[in-house]
Amino acid sequence: MKKTIRNFLTAAGAIAAIALACMPAAAQNKLTINADQGKDVISKHIYGHFSEHLGHCIYGGYWVGEDSPIPNTRGIRNDVVKALKDISIPNLRWPGGCFADEYHWMDGIGPRDKRPKMVNTHWGGVTEDNSFGTHEFLDLCEQLGCEPYICGNVGSGSVEEMSKWVEYITFDGESPMSKLRRENGRDKPWKVRFWGVGNENWGCGGNMTAEFYTDQYKRYATYCRNYGDNRLYKIAGGPNEGDYHWMETLMKNAARQMQGVSLHYYTVPKNWGDKGSATVFDEAEYFETISKTLRMEELVSRHSSIMDQYDPMKRVGLIPDEWGAWYNVEPGTNPGFLFQQNTMRDAIVAGINLNIFNAHCDRVKMTNIAQTVNVLQAVILTDKEKMTLTPTYWVYWLYKVHHDATLLPVQFSCNKYEVGGRKIDAVSISASKDASGKVHITLVNLDPNKEQLVDGELRGMAGKNISGKILTSPKLNDYNSFERPNTVGVKDFSGAKLSSGKLTITLPPKSVVMVEIGG
Ligand code: AHR
């Protein structure tokens, strides 16, 4: 009899063990959202983009020329404009990147066939014919309905050159530069607010010291004038990753002369010599990619705390205007063109970064993913007349709900995702309330193996009509090709339930989810 009971218990234990293995991870993800306690606004500019004269970003990506058989408006391709409008692109940074500090804007105005050519020394040594210049870029921004963010040349330019560029674009009265603009076909000035004073001046933008650049910044910024009612939001070239001395030097000596300071940090899974493939990686490399992405939290926090010392009222914005995953180029492509595929892993990288930026929206006022089309963590890939939207694109589409919404404080404790004895939080989260009173929660289950149950409480709001959208895919390295553009796409999500303030969300492995709760 005893033996029978023991056998039964053993069998029951085995069944329970099998059941456990098939079950979702225990619900240790505890969430509380206070829907009535938001304070800071998530600027829509956190969802900004960056496009450089690099590879096929500008040429082929946006610009095909007026005579192209690819449908275009004044030379700019219509399909790309429509796709970017669909994610409500708020701003676009241009012309670089490293290219900005060797770009001389006067070469890019006037009749296109008369514009001088130059060598793009940073990116493949190709000849740049300057057919896409100031007028074309500002036309692109008008077509997109987004704000331009122009980065001026400090590394190889002059104070006079930058000062004249501002005058050319924004001065309405009579002056040498406004006369030249009118001769080139544009009567009224454009509105340009975001103005970068150099790019990576610790590296490709002149290899300067923090002290030297800070003095240069003050010289250049002084002569970037506000004409009429155009008010420049001047952005100093900030630190590389964890260069806290650079931030300290700038903030201590030039905070009063700037409105923003940039930060550059890329997710490189392996190392700069061999960054890793965009599509071929194992779980250990995936874990490394995500761990390195999470470093953004530390960088933003630490740089913000330095900024707090010199700018406690948080007037100066921290602007991570280059971020994203950087892998080896696709085999057989020009190494100088930085063309890489974009998979479900990249969607997870984007979702995590954007949740981090939202959380710091009291200090982070704008960010720009690198780079919009055909370069690095692109949201769009093109090949001649073909276009495809990447998994990263769909994260921007899902996260549109956060644009200019109020960040909601969340208390969240969650399960860990563990590989080789190393552990990271399995879920990344962000919540906001929009102008109509709807609450939106974006969640990333970065664990590729386990479902996550989130047990939540919604306070400060009755909450009704819960719904959601999800981005996921069977494999982490799934991507959207021109032939199979819908491999990774958004679907309706039915895994969120709300009843009497109790919220439960079931997140499939490797997923990015957006939950909407009506007020
Ligand atoms: O985005 C590619 C390059 O990365 C940019 O030109 C430069 O600023 C950075 O090093």
Short mmCIF file of N, CA and C in Angstrom, two decimals, residues 317-449:
data_model
loop_
_atom_site.label_atom_id
_atom_site.label_comp_id
_atom_site.label_asym_id
_atom_site.label_seq_id
_atom_site.Cartn_x
_atom_site.Cartn_y
_atom_site.Cartn_z
N GLY A 317 18.49 70.15 -22.03
CA GLY A 317 18.05 68.78 -22.37
C GLY A 317 19.24 67.86 -22.62
N LEU A 318 19.12 66.63 -22.18
CA LEU A 318 20.09 65.60 -22.58
C LEU A 318 19.54 64.97 -23.86
N ILE A 319 20.37 64.96 -24.91
CA ILE A 319 19.88 64.57 -26.24
C ILE A 319 20.72 63.39 -26.77
N PRO A 320 20.33 62.17 -26.50
CA PRO A 320 21.04 61.04 -27.13
C PRO A 320 20.69 61.01 -28.63
N ASP A 321 21.48 61.76 -29.41
CA ASP A 321 21.09 61.94 -30.82
C ASP A 321 21.77 60.93 -31.76
N GLU A 322 22.42 59.94 -31.18
CA GLU A 322 22.85 58.76 -31.95
C GLU A 322 22.80 57.56 -31.02
N TRP A 323 21.96 56.62 -31.33
CA TRP A 323 21.88 55.36 -30.56
C TRP A 323 21.31 54.29 -31.47
N GLY A 324 21.48 53.05 -31.03
CA GLY A 324 20.94 51.92 -31.80
C GLY A 324 21.96 50.80 -31.85
N ALA A 325 21.56 49.70 -32.48
CA ALA A 325 22.44 48.53 -32.58
C ALA A 325 23.35 48.70 -33.80
N TRP A 326 24.62 48.34 -33.61
CA TRP A 326 25.62 48.47 -34.69
C TRP A 326 26.29 47.11 -34.85
N TYR A 327 26.06 46.47 -36.01
CA TYR A 327 26.62 45.14 -36.28
C TYR A 327 27.61 45.23 -37.45
N ASN A 328 28.21 44.08 -37.78
CA ASN A 328 29.01 44.00 -39.01
C ASN A 328 28.09 44.27 -40.19
N VAL A 329 28.65 44.84 -41.26
CA VAL A 329 27.82 45.08 -42.46
C VAL A 329 27.41 43.73 -43.05
N GLU A 330 26.32 43.74 -43.82
CA GLU A 330 25.89 42.50 -44.47
C GLU A 330 26.97 42.04 -45.44
N PRO A 331 27.25 40.71 -45.47
CA PRO A 331 28.31 40.20 -46.35
C PRO A 331 28.10 40.67 -47.78
N GLY A 332 29.18 41.10 -48.40
CA GLY A 332 29.13 41.52 -49.80
C GLY A 332 28.75 42.97 -50.01
N THR A 333 28.45 43.70 -48.92
CA THR A 333 28.11 45.12 -49.09
C THR A 333 29.33 45.99 -48.74
N ASN A 334 29.30 47.23 -49.20
CA ASN A 334 30.41 48.15 -48.98
C ASN A 334 30.60 48.40 -47.48
N PRO A 335 31.79 48.08 -46.92
CA PRO A 335 31.99 48.25 -45.47
C PRO A 335 31.78 49.70 -45.02
N GLY A 336 31.97 50.65 -45.94
CA GLY A 336 31.79 52.06 -45.58
C GLY A 336 30.34 52.51 -45.60
N PHE A 337 29.43 51.61 -45.97
CA PHE A 337 28.02 52.01 -46.10
C PHE A 337 27.15 51.61 -44.90
N LEU A 338 27.74 50.81 -43.99
CA LEU A 338 27.06 50.43 -42.73
C LEU A 338 25.64 49.92 -42.94
N PHE A 339 25.49 49.04 -43.93
CA PHE A 339 24.17 48.46 -44.18
C PHE A 339 24.03 47.16 -43.40
N GLN A 340 23.00 47.05 -42.58
CA GLN A 340 22.78 45.83 -41.79
C GLN A 340 21.30 45.48 -41.77
N GLN A 341 21.01 44.19 -41.60
CA GLN A 341 19.62 43.75 -41.50
C GLN A 341 19.09 44.12 -40.12
N ASN A 342 17.80 43.92 -39.94
CA ASN A 342 17.13 44.37 -38.74
C ASN A 342 16.12 43.29 -38.34
N THR A 343 16.32 42.71 -37.15
CA THR A 343 15.51 41.54 -36.76
C THR A 343 14.63 41.84 -35.55
N MET A 344 13.98 40.79 -35.10
CA MET A 344 13.17 40.89 -33.87
C MET A 344 14.05 41.33 -32.69
N ARG A 345 15.32 40.90 -32.70
CA ARG A 345 16.24 41.37 -31.64
C ARG A 345 16.32 42.90 -31.63
N ASP A 346 16.35 43.50 -32.83
CA ASP A 346 16.45 44.96 -32.89
C ASP A 346 15.18 45.64 -32.36
N ALA A 347 14.04 44.99 -32.59
CA ALA A 347 12.79 45.55 -32.05
C ALA A 347 12.88 45.60 -30.53
N ILE A 348 13.47 44.55 -29.95
CA ILE A 348 13.61 44.51 -28.49
C ILE A 348 14.59 45.59 -28.01
N VAL A 349 15.68 45.75 -28.75
CA VAL A 349 16.66 46.81 -28.43
C VAL A 349 15.96 48.18 -28.46
N ALA A 350 15.15 48.42 -29.49
CA ALA A 350 14.47 49.72 -29.61
C ALA A 350 13.47 49.92 -28.49
N GLY A 351 12.68 48.88 -28.21
CA GLY A 351 11.66 49.00 -27.17
C GLY A 351 12.26 49.32 -25.81
N ILE A 352 13.39 48.67 -25.50
CA ILE A 352 14.05 48.91 -24.20
C ILE A 352 14.57 50.34 -24.14
N ASN A 353 15.29 50.75 -25.19
CA ASN A 353 15.85 52.11 -25.18
C ASN A 353 14.75 53.17 -25.03
N LEU A 354 13.67 53.00 -25.78
CA LEU A 354 12.61 54.02 -25.73
C LEU A 354 11.94 54.04 -24.36
N ASN A 355 11.79 52.87 -23.72
CA ASN A 355 11.24 52.86 -22.36
C ASN A 355 12.18 53.59 -21.40
N ILE A 356 13.49 53.42 -21.60
CA ILE A 356 14.47 54.12 -20.74
C ILE A 356 14.34 55.64 -20.95
N PHE A 357 14.29 56.06 -22.20
CA PHE A 357 14.21 57.51 -22.47
C PHE A 357 12.93 58.10 -21.88
N ASN A 358 11.81 57.38 -22.03
CA ASN A 358 10.55 57.87 -21.43
C ASN A 358 10.74 58.09 -19.92
N ALA A 359 11.37 57.12 -19.28
CA ALA A 359 11.53 57.18 -17.82
C ALA A 359 12.33 58.41 -17.40
N HIS A 360 13.17 58.91 -18.29
CA HIS A 360 14.02 60.07 -17.97
C HIS A 360 13.56 61.33 -18.69
N CYS A 361 12.26 61.41 -18.98
CA CYS A 361 11.81 62.52 -19.83
C CYS A 361 11.88 63.87 -19.14
N ASP A 362 12.19 63.89 -17.85
CA ASP A 362 12.41 65.19 -17.20
C ASP A 362 13.73 65.79 -17.68
N ARG A 363 14.63 64.96 -18.16
CA ARG A 363 15.94 65.45 -18.64
C ARG A 363 16.15 65.14 -20.12
N VAL A 364 15.66 64.01 -20.59
CA VAL A 364 15.87 63.63 -22.00
C VAL A 364 14.76 64.25 -22.83
N LYS A 365 15.14 65.22 -23.66
CA LYS A 365 14.13 65.99 -24.40
C LYS A 365 14.04 65.58 -25.87
N MET A 366 15.03 64.90 -26.35
CA MET A 366 15.00 64.46 -27.75
C MET A 366 15.99 63.31 -27.87
N THR A 367 15.70 62.37 -28.78
CA THR A 367 16.70 61.37 -29.15
C THR A 367 16.57 61.08 -30.64
N ASN A 368 17.61 60.49 -31.22
CA ASN A 368 17.60 60.21 -32.65
C ASN A 368 18.24 58.85 -32.88
N ILE A 369 17.44 57.91 -33.36
CA ILE A 369 17.98 56.58 -33.65
C ILE A 369 18.81 56.66 -34.92
N ALA A 370 19.90 55.89 -34.96
CA ALA A 370 20.78 55.89 -36.12
C ALA A 370 20.58 54.58 -36.89
N GLN A 371 20.27 54.72 -38.15
CA GLN A 371 19.85 55.87 -38.93
C GLN A 371 18.63 55.49 -39.76
N THR A 372 17.77 56.41 -40.08
CA THR A 372 16.42 56.13 -40.57
C THR A 372 16.32 55.10 -41.70
N VAL A 373 17.10 55.29 -42.77
CA VAL A 373 16.95 54.43 -43.96
C VAL A 373 18.30 53.80 -44.34
N ASN A 374 18.33 52.50 -44.44
CA ASN A 374 19.44 51.74 -45.05
C ASN A 374 20.77 51.77 -44.29
N VAL A 375 20.81 52.37 -43.11
CA VAL A 375 22.08 52.46 -42.37
C VAL A 375 21.84 52.09 -40.90
N LEU A 376 22.70 51.23 -40.36
CA LEU A 376 22.63 50.79 -38.96
C LEU A 376 21.21 50.34 -38.60
N GLN A 377 20.70 50.77 -37.44
CA GLN A 377 19.39 50.23 -37.00
C GLN A 377 18.25 50.99 -37.70
N ALA A 378 18.13 50.74 -39.00
CA ALA A 378 17.19 51.50 -39.83
C ALA A 378 15.75 51.08 -39.58
N VAL A 379 14.85 52.03 -39.76
CA VAL A 379 13.42 51.68 -39.70
C VAL A 379 12.88 51.31 -41.08
N ILE A 380 13.62 51.72 -42.13
CA ILE A 380 13.19 51.45 -43.50
C ILE A 380 14.41 50.95 -44.29
N LEU A 381 14.19 49.94 -45.11
CA LEU A 381 15.22 49.51 -46.06
C LEU A 381 14.67 49.66 -47.47
N THR A 382 15.52 50.11 -48.38
CA THR A 382 15.10 50.24 -49.78
C THR A 382 16.12 49.56 -50.68
N ASP A 383 15.63 49.13 -51.84
CA ASP A 383 16.51 48.64 -52.89
C ASP A 383 15.86 49.09 -54.19
N LYS A 384 16.44 50.11 -54.79
CA LYS A 384 15.82 50.73 -55.97
C LYS A 384 14.35 51.07 -55.66
N GLU A 385 13.40 50.47 -56.41
CA GLU A 385 11.99 50.85 -56.20
C GLU A 385 11.36 50.10 -55.02
N LYS A 386 12.10 49.11 -54.46
CA LYS A 386 11.49 48.31 -53.38
C LYS A 386 11.71 48.97 -52.01
N MET A 387 10.78 48.74 -51.12
CA MET A 387 10.91 49.28 -49.76
C MET A 387 10.35 48.26 -48.78
N THR A 388 10.98 48.12 -47.62
CA THR A 388 10.40 47.28 -46.57
C THR A 388 10.56 47.96 -45.22
N LEU A 389 9.62 47.68 -44.34
CA LEU A 389 9.62 48.28 -43.00
C LEU A 389 10.19 47.26 -42.02
N THR A 390 11.13 47.67 -41.21
CA THR A 390 11.83 46.73 -40.34
C THR A 390 11.05 46.51 -39.03
N PRO A 391 11.41 45.48 -38.26
CA PRO A 391 10.80 45.32 -36.94
C PRO A 391 10.94 46.58 -36.07
N THR A 392 12.09 47.27 -36.20
CA THR A 392 12.27 48.51 -35.43
C THR A 392 11.21 49.55 -35.81
N TYR A 393 10.88 49.61 -37.09
CA TYR A 393 9.83 50.53 -37.54
C TYR A 393 8.55 50.30 -36.74
N TRP A 394 8.19 49.02 -36.57
CA TRP A 394 6.92 48.71 -35.92
C TRP A 394 6.93 49.06 -34.44
N VAL A 395 8.11 49.11 -33.83
CA VAL A 395 8.17 49.58 -32.45
C VAL A 395 7.83 51.07 -32.40
N TYR A 396 8.38 51.83 -33.35
CA TYR A 396 8.04 53.26 -33.41
C TYR A 396 6.54 53.45 -33.66
N TRP A 397 5.98 52.58 -34.45
CA TRP A 397 4.54 52.66 -34.73
C TRP A 397 3.75 52.39 -33.45
N LEU A 398 4.14 51.34 -32.70
CA LEU A 398 3.46 51.01 -31.45
C LEU A 398 3.59 52.12 -30.41
N TYR A 399 4.77 52.73 -30.34
CA TYR A 399 5.08 53.68 -29.26
C TYR A 399 4.61 55.11 -29.58
N LYS A 400 3.97 55.30 -30.74
CA LYS A 400 3.45 56.64 -31.06
C LYS A 400 2.56 57.19 -29.95
N VAL A 401 1.90 56.26 -29.23
CA VAL A 401 0.97 56.65 -28.17
C VAL A 401 1.63 57.47 -27.06
N HIS A 402 2.95 57.36 -26.95
CA HIS A 402 3.65 58.11 -25.88
C HIS A 402 3.98 59.55 -26.30
N HIS A 403 3.83 59.88 -27.58
CA HIS A 403 4.24 61.22 -28.03
C HIS A 403 3.50 62.31 -27.24
N ASP A 404 4.21 63.13 -26.54
CA ASP A 404 3.66 64.26 -25.78
C ASP A 404 2.64 63.83 -24.72
N ALA A 405 2.69 62.58 -24.31
CA ALA A 405 1.81 62.11 -23.23
C ALA A 405 2.53 62.32 -21.89
N THR A 406 1.78 62.20 -20.81
CA THR A 406 2.37 62.41 -19.48
C THR A 406 2.88 61.07 -18.92
N LEU A 407 4.13 61.07 -18.55
CA LEU A 407 4.72 59.84 -18.00
C LEU A 407 4.01 59.48 -16.69
N LEU A 408 3.64 58.24 -16.53
CA LEU A 408 3.02 57.79 -15.28
C LEU A 408 4.04 57.03 -14.44
N PRO A 409 4.06 57.33 -13.14
CA PRO A 409 4.99 56.58 -12.28
C PRO A 409 4.53 55.13 -12.16
N VAL A 410 5.45 54.20 -12.30
CA VAL A 410 5.11 52.79 -12.13
C VAL A 410 6.02 52.17 -11.06
N GLN A 411 5.45 51.30 -10.26
CA GLN A 411 6.28 50.47 -9.38
C GLN A 411 6.28 49.09 -10.01
N PHE A 412 7.45 48.57 -10.23
CA PHE A 412 7.53 47.33 -10.97
C PHE A 412 8.68 46.47 -10.45
N SER A 413 8.37 45.24 -10.11
CA SER A 413 9.45 44.29 -9.80
C SER A 413 9.21 43.07 -10.67
N CYS A 414 10.29 42.50 -11.19
CA CYS A 414 10.04 41.46 -12.19
C CYS A 414 11.02 40.29 -12.09
N ASN A 415 10.67 39.23 -12.81
CA ASN A 415 11.52 38.05 -12.93
C ASN A 415 12.83 38.40 -13.61
N LYS A 416 13.77 37.49 -13.50
CA LYS A 416 15.06 37.69 -14.16
C LYS A 416 15.16 36.77 -15.37
N TYR A 417 15.90 37.22 -16.34
CA TYR A 417 16.28 36.39 -17.47
C TYR A 417 17.76 36.07 -17.27
N GLU A 418 18.06 34.76 -17.26
CA GLU A 418 19.41 34.35 -16.87
C GLU A 418 20.07 33.54 -17.98
N VAL A 419 21.30 33.89 -18.29
CA VAL A 419 22.11 33.09 -19.24
C VAL A 419 23.52 32.99 -18.67
N GLY A 420 24.00 31.77 -18.53
CA GLY A 420 25.38 31.55 -18.06
C GLY A 420 25.66 32.19 -16.72
N GLY A 421 24.67 32.16 -15.82
CA GLY A 421 24.88 32.72 -14.49
C GLY A 421 24.71 34.22 -14.41
N ARG A 422 24.50 34.88 -15.52
CA ARG A 422 24.27 36.34 -15.49
C ARG A 422 22.78 36.61 -15.62
N LYS A 423 22.31 37.62 -14.87
CA LYS A 423 20.87 37.87 -14.83
C LYS A 423 20.56 39.32 -15.16
N ILE A 424 19.47 39.49 -15.90
CA ILE A 424 18.95 40.84 -16.13
C ILE A 424 17.43 40.80 -15.96
N ASP A 425 16.83 41.94 -15.75
CA ASP A 425 15.36 41.99 -15.63
C ASP A 425 14.74 41.49 -16.93
N ALA A 426 13.70 40.66 -16.79
CA ALA A 426 13.10 40.04 -17.98
C ALA A 426 12.13 40.97 -18.70
N VAL A 427 11.66 42.00 -17.99
CA VAL A 427 10.64 42.86 -18.60
C VAL A 427 11.03 44.33 -18.44
N SER A 428 10.86 45.06 -19.52
CA SER A 428 11.06 46.52 -19.50
C SER A 428 9.68 47.15 -19.73
N ILE A 429 9.42 48.26 -19.05
CA ILE A 429 8.06 48.80 -19.07
C ILE A 429 8.05 50.33 -19.04
N SER A 430 7.00 50.91 -19.60
CA SER A 430 6.80 52.35 -19.53
C SER A 430 5.31 52.62 -19.64
N ALA A 431 4.81 53.65 -18.95
CA ALA A 431 3.37 53.96 -19.02
C ALA A 431 3.17 55.46 -19.13
N SER A 432 2.14 55.84 -19.84
CA SER A 432 1.83 57.27 -19.97
C SER A 432 0.32 57.46 -20.12
N LYS A 433 -0.10 58.72 -19.94
CA LYS A 433 -1.52 59.07 -20.10
C LYS A 433 -1.59 60.17 -21.15
N ASP A 434 -2.43 59.98 -22.15
CA ASP A 434 -2.48 60.98 -23.22
C ASP A 434 -3.53 62.05 -22.93
N ALA A 435 -3.64 63.02 -23.84
CA ALA A 435 -4.51 64.17 -23.61
C ALA A 435 -5.98 63.75 -23.47
N SER A 436 -6.35 62.63 -24.06
CA SER A 436 -7.76 62.20 -23.98
C SER A 436 -8.02 61.36 -22.73
N GLY A 437 -7.00 61.14 -21.92
CA GLY A 437 -7.18 60.38 -20.67
C GLY A 437 -6.89 58.90 -20.80
N LYS A 438 -6.51 58.46 -22.00
CA LYS A 438 -6.18 57.04 -22.16
C LYS A 438 -4.80 56.74 -21.58
N VAL A 439 -4.69 55.56 -20.97
CA VAL A 439 -3.39 55.11 -20.45
C VAL A 439 -2.80 54.11 -21.43
N HIS A 440 -1.51 54.25 -21.69
CA HIS A 440 -0.82 53.30 -22.56
C HIS A 440 0.39 52.72 -21.82
N ILE A 441 0.53 51.43 -21.93
CA ILE A 441 1.67 50.76 -21.30
C ILE A 441 2.43 50.03 -22.40
N THR A 442 3.73 50.27 -22.47
CA THR A 442 4.55 49.50 -23.41
C THR A 442 5.45 48.57 -22.61
N LEU A 443 5.45 47.32 -23.00
CA LEU A 443 6.21 46.30 -22.26
C LEU A 443 7.05 45.50 -23.25
N VAL A 444 8.26 45.19 -22.82
CA VAL A 444 9.12 44.33 -23.62
C VAL A 444 9.45 43.10 -22.78
N ASN A 445 9.05 41.92 -23.26
CA ASN A 445 9.53 40.68 -22.63
C ASN A 445 10.79 40.28 -23.39
N LEU A 446 11.93 40.56 -22.77
CA LEU A 446 13.19 40.33 -23.49
C LEU A 446 13.68 38.89 -23.31
N ASP A 447 12.97 38.12 -22.49
CA ASP A 447 13.30 36.69 -22.36
C ASP A 447 12.80 35.95 -23.59
N PRO A 448 13.70 35.32 -24.35
CA PRO A 448 13.25 34.68 -25.59
C PRO A 448 12.59 33.33 -25.36
N ASN A 449 12.62 32.83 -24.11
CA ASN A 449 12.13 31.47 -23.85
C ASN A 449 10.85 31.41 -23.03
#
